[in-house]
CSV table of C-alpha atoms in Angstrom, one decimal:
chain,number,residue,atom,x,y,z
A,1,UNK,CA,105.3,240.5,-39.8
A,2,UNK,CA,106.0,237.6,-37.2
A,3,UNK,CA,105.1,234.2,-37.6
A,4,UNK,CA,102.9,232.8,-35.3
A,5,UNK,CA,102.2,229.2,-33.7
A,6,UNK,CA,99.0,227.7,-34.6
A,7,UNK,CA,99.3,224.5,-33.5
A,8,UNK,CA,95.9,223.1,-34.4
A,9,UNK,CA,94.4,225.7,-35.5
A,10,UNK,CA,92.3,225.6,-38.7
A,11,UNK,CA,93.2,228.5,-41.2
A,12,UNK,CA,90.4,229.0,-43.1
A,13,UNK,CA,91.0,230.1,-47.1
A,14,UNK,CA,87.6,232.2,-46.5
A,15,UNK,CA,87.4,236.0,-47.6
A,16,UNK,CA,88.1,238.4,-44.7
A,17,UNK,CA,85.6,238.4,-42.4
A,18,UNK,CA,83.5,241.4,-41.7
A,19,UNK,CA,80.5,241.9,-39.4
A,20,UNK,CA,78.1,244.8,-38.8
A,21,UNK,CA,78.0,246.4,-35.8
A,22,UNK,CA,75.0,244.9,-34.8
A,23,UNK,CA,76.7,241.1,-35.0
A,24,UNK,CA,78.8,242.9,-32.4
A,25,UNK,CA,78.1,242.1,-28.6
A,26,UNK,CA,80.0,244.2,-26.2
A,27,UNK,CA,81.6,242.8,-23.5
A,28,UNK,CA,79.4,244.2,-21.0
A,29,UNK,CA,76.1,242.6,-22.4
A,30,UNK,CA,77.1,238.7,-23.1
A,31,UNK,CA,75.2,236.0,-21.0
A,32,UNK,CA,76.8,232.8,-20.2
A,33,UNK,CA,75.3,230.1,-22.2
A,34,UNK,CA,74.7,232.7,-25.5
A,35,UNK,CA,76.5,232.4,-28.9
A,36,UNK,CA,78.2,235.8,-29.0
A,37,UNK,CA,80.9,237.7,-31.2
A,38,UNK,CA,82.8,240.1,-29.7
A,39,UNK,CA,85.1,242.4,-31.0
A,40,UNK,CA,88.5,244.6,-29.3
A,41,UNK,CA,92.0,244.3,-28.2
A,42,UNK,CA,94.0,242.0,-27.0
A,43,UNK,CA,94.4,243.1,-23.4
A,44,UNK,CA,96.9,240.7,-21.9
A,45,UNK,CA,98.1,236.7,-23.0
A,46,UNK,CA,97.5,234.6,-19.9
A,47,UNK,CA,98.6,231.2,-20.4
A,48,UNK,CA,99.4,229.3,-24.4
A,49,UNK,CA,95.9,228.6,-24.8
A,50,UNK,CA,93.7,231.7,-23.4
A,51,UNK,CA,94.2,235.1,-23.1
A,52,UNK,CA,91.9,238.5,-22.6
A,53,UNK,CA,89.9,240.9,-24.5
A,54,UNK,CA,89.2,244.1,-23.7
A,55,UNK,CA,86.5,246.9,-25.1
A,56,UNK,CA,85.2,249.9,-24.0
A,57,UNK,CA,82.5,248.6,-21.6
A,58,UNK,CA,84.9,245.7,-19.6
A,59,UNK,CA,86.9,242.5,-20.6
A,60,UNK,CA,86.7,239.0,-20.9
A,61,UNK,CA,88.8,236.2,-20.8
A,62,UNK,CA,88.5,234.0,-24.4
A,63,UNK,CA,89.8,230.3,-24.1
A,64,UNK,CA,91.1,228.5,-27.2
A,65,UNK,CA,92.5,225.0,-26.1
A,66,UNK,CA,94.0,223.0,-27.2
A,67,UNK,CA,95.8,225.7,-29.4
A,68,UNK,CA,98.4,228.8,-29.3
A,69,UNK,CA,96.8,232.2,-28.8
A,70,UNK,CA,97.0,233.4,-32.1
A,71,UNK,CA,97.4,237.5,-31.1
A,72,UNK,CA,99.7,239.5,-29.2
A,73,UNK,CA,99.1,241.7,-26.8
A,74,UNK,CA,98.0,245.0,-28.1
A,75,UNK,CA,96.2,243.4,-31.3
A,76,UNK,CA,92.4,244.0,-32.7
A,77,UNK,CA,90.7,240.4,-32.4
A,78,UNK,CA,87.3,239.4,-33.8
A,79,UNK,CA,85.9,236.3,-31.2
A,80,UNK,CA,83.0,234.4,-32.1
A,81,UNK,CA,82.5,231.6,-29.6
A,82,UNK,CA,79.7,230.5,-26.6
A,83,UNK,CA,79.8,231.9,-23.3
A,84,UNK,CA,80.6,229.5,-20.5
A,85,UNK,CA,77.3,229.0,-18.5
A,86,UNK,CA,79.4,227.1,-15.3
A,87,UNK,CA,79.0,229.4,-12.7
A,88,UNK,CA,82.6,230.9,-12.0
A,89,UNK,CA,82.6,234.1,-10.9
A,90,UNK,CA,84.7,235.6,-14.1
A,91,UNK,CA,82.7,233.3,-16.8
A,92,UNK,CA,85.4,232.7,-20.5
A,93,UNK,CA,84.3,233.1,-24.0
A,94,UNK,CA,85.0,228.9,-25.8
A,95,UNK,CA,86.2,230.6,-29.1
A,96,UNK,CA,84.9,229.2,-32.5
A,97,UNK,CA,86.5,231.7,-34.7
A,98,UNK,CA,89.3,234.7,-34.2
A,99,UNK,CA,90.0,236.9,-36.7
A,100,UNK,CA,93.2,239.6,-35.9
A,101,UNK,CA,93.4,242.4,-37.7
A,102,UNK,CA,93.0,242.0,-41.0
A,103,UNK,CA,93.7,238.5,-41.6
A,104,UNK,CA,91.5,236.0,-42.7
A,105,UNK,CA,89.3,234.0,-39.9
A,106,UNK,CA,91.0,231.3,-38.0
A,107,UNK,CA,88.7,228.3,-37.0
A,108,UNK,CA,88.9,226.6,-33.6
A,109,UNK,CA,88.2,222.8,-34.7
A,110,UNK,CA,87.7,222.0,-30.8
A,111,UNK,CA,84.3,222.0,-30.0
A,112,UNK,CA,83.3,222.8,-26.4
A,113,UNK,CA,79.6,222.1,-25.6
């Protein structure tokens, strides 16, 4: 086990989180402006504060500013955020919540609306 920088991330002392496939969105279905979760790997870390998921219908990139990524490439993530609704060509998840792996939910306290 590594330790990781949270900066200002939020650990929450809530059980493990687990959703049903249907809380699932895959990546290929979200719609900017739409509360989604999402759930796969960790596909590449682009900058400290946003990195990519990938599933098996595409990937998306999930920003968590002001904080650390808290996964590495390679790791299962749980992302529960809103979809950006600017119109960029590649629109970003604003994560809420991340869970890796099996550890308990981290909460981002930044808001973006």
């Amino acid at each position: 086990m590594h330790l990781r920088l949270v900066s200002t991330l939020a650990l929450c002392s809530l059980p493990i989180a687990t959703f049903a496939a249907s809380d699932i969105t895959s990546i290929e279905d979200v719609k900017r402006g739409q509360t989604v979760t999402v759930q796969g790997t960790v596909d590449r870390v682009m900058d400290t504060d946003e990195f990519r998921i990938r599933d098996s219908t595409g990937s998306l990139r999930v920003y968590v500013g002001p904080n650390w990524v808290p996964a590495d490439v390679g790791e299962q993530v749980t992302v529960t955020g809103i979809m950006d609704d600017d119109l960029l060509p590649r629109p970003e998840l604003y994560a809420r919540e991340i869970t890796v792996g099996d550890e308990p939910p981290i909460t981002i306290e930044h808001r973006y609306e």
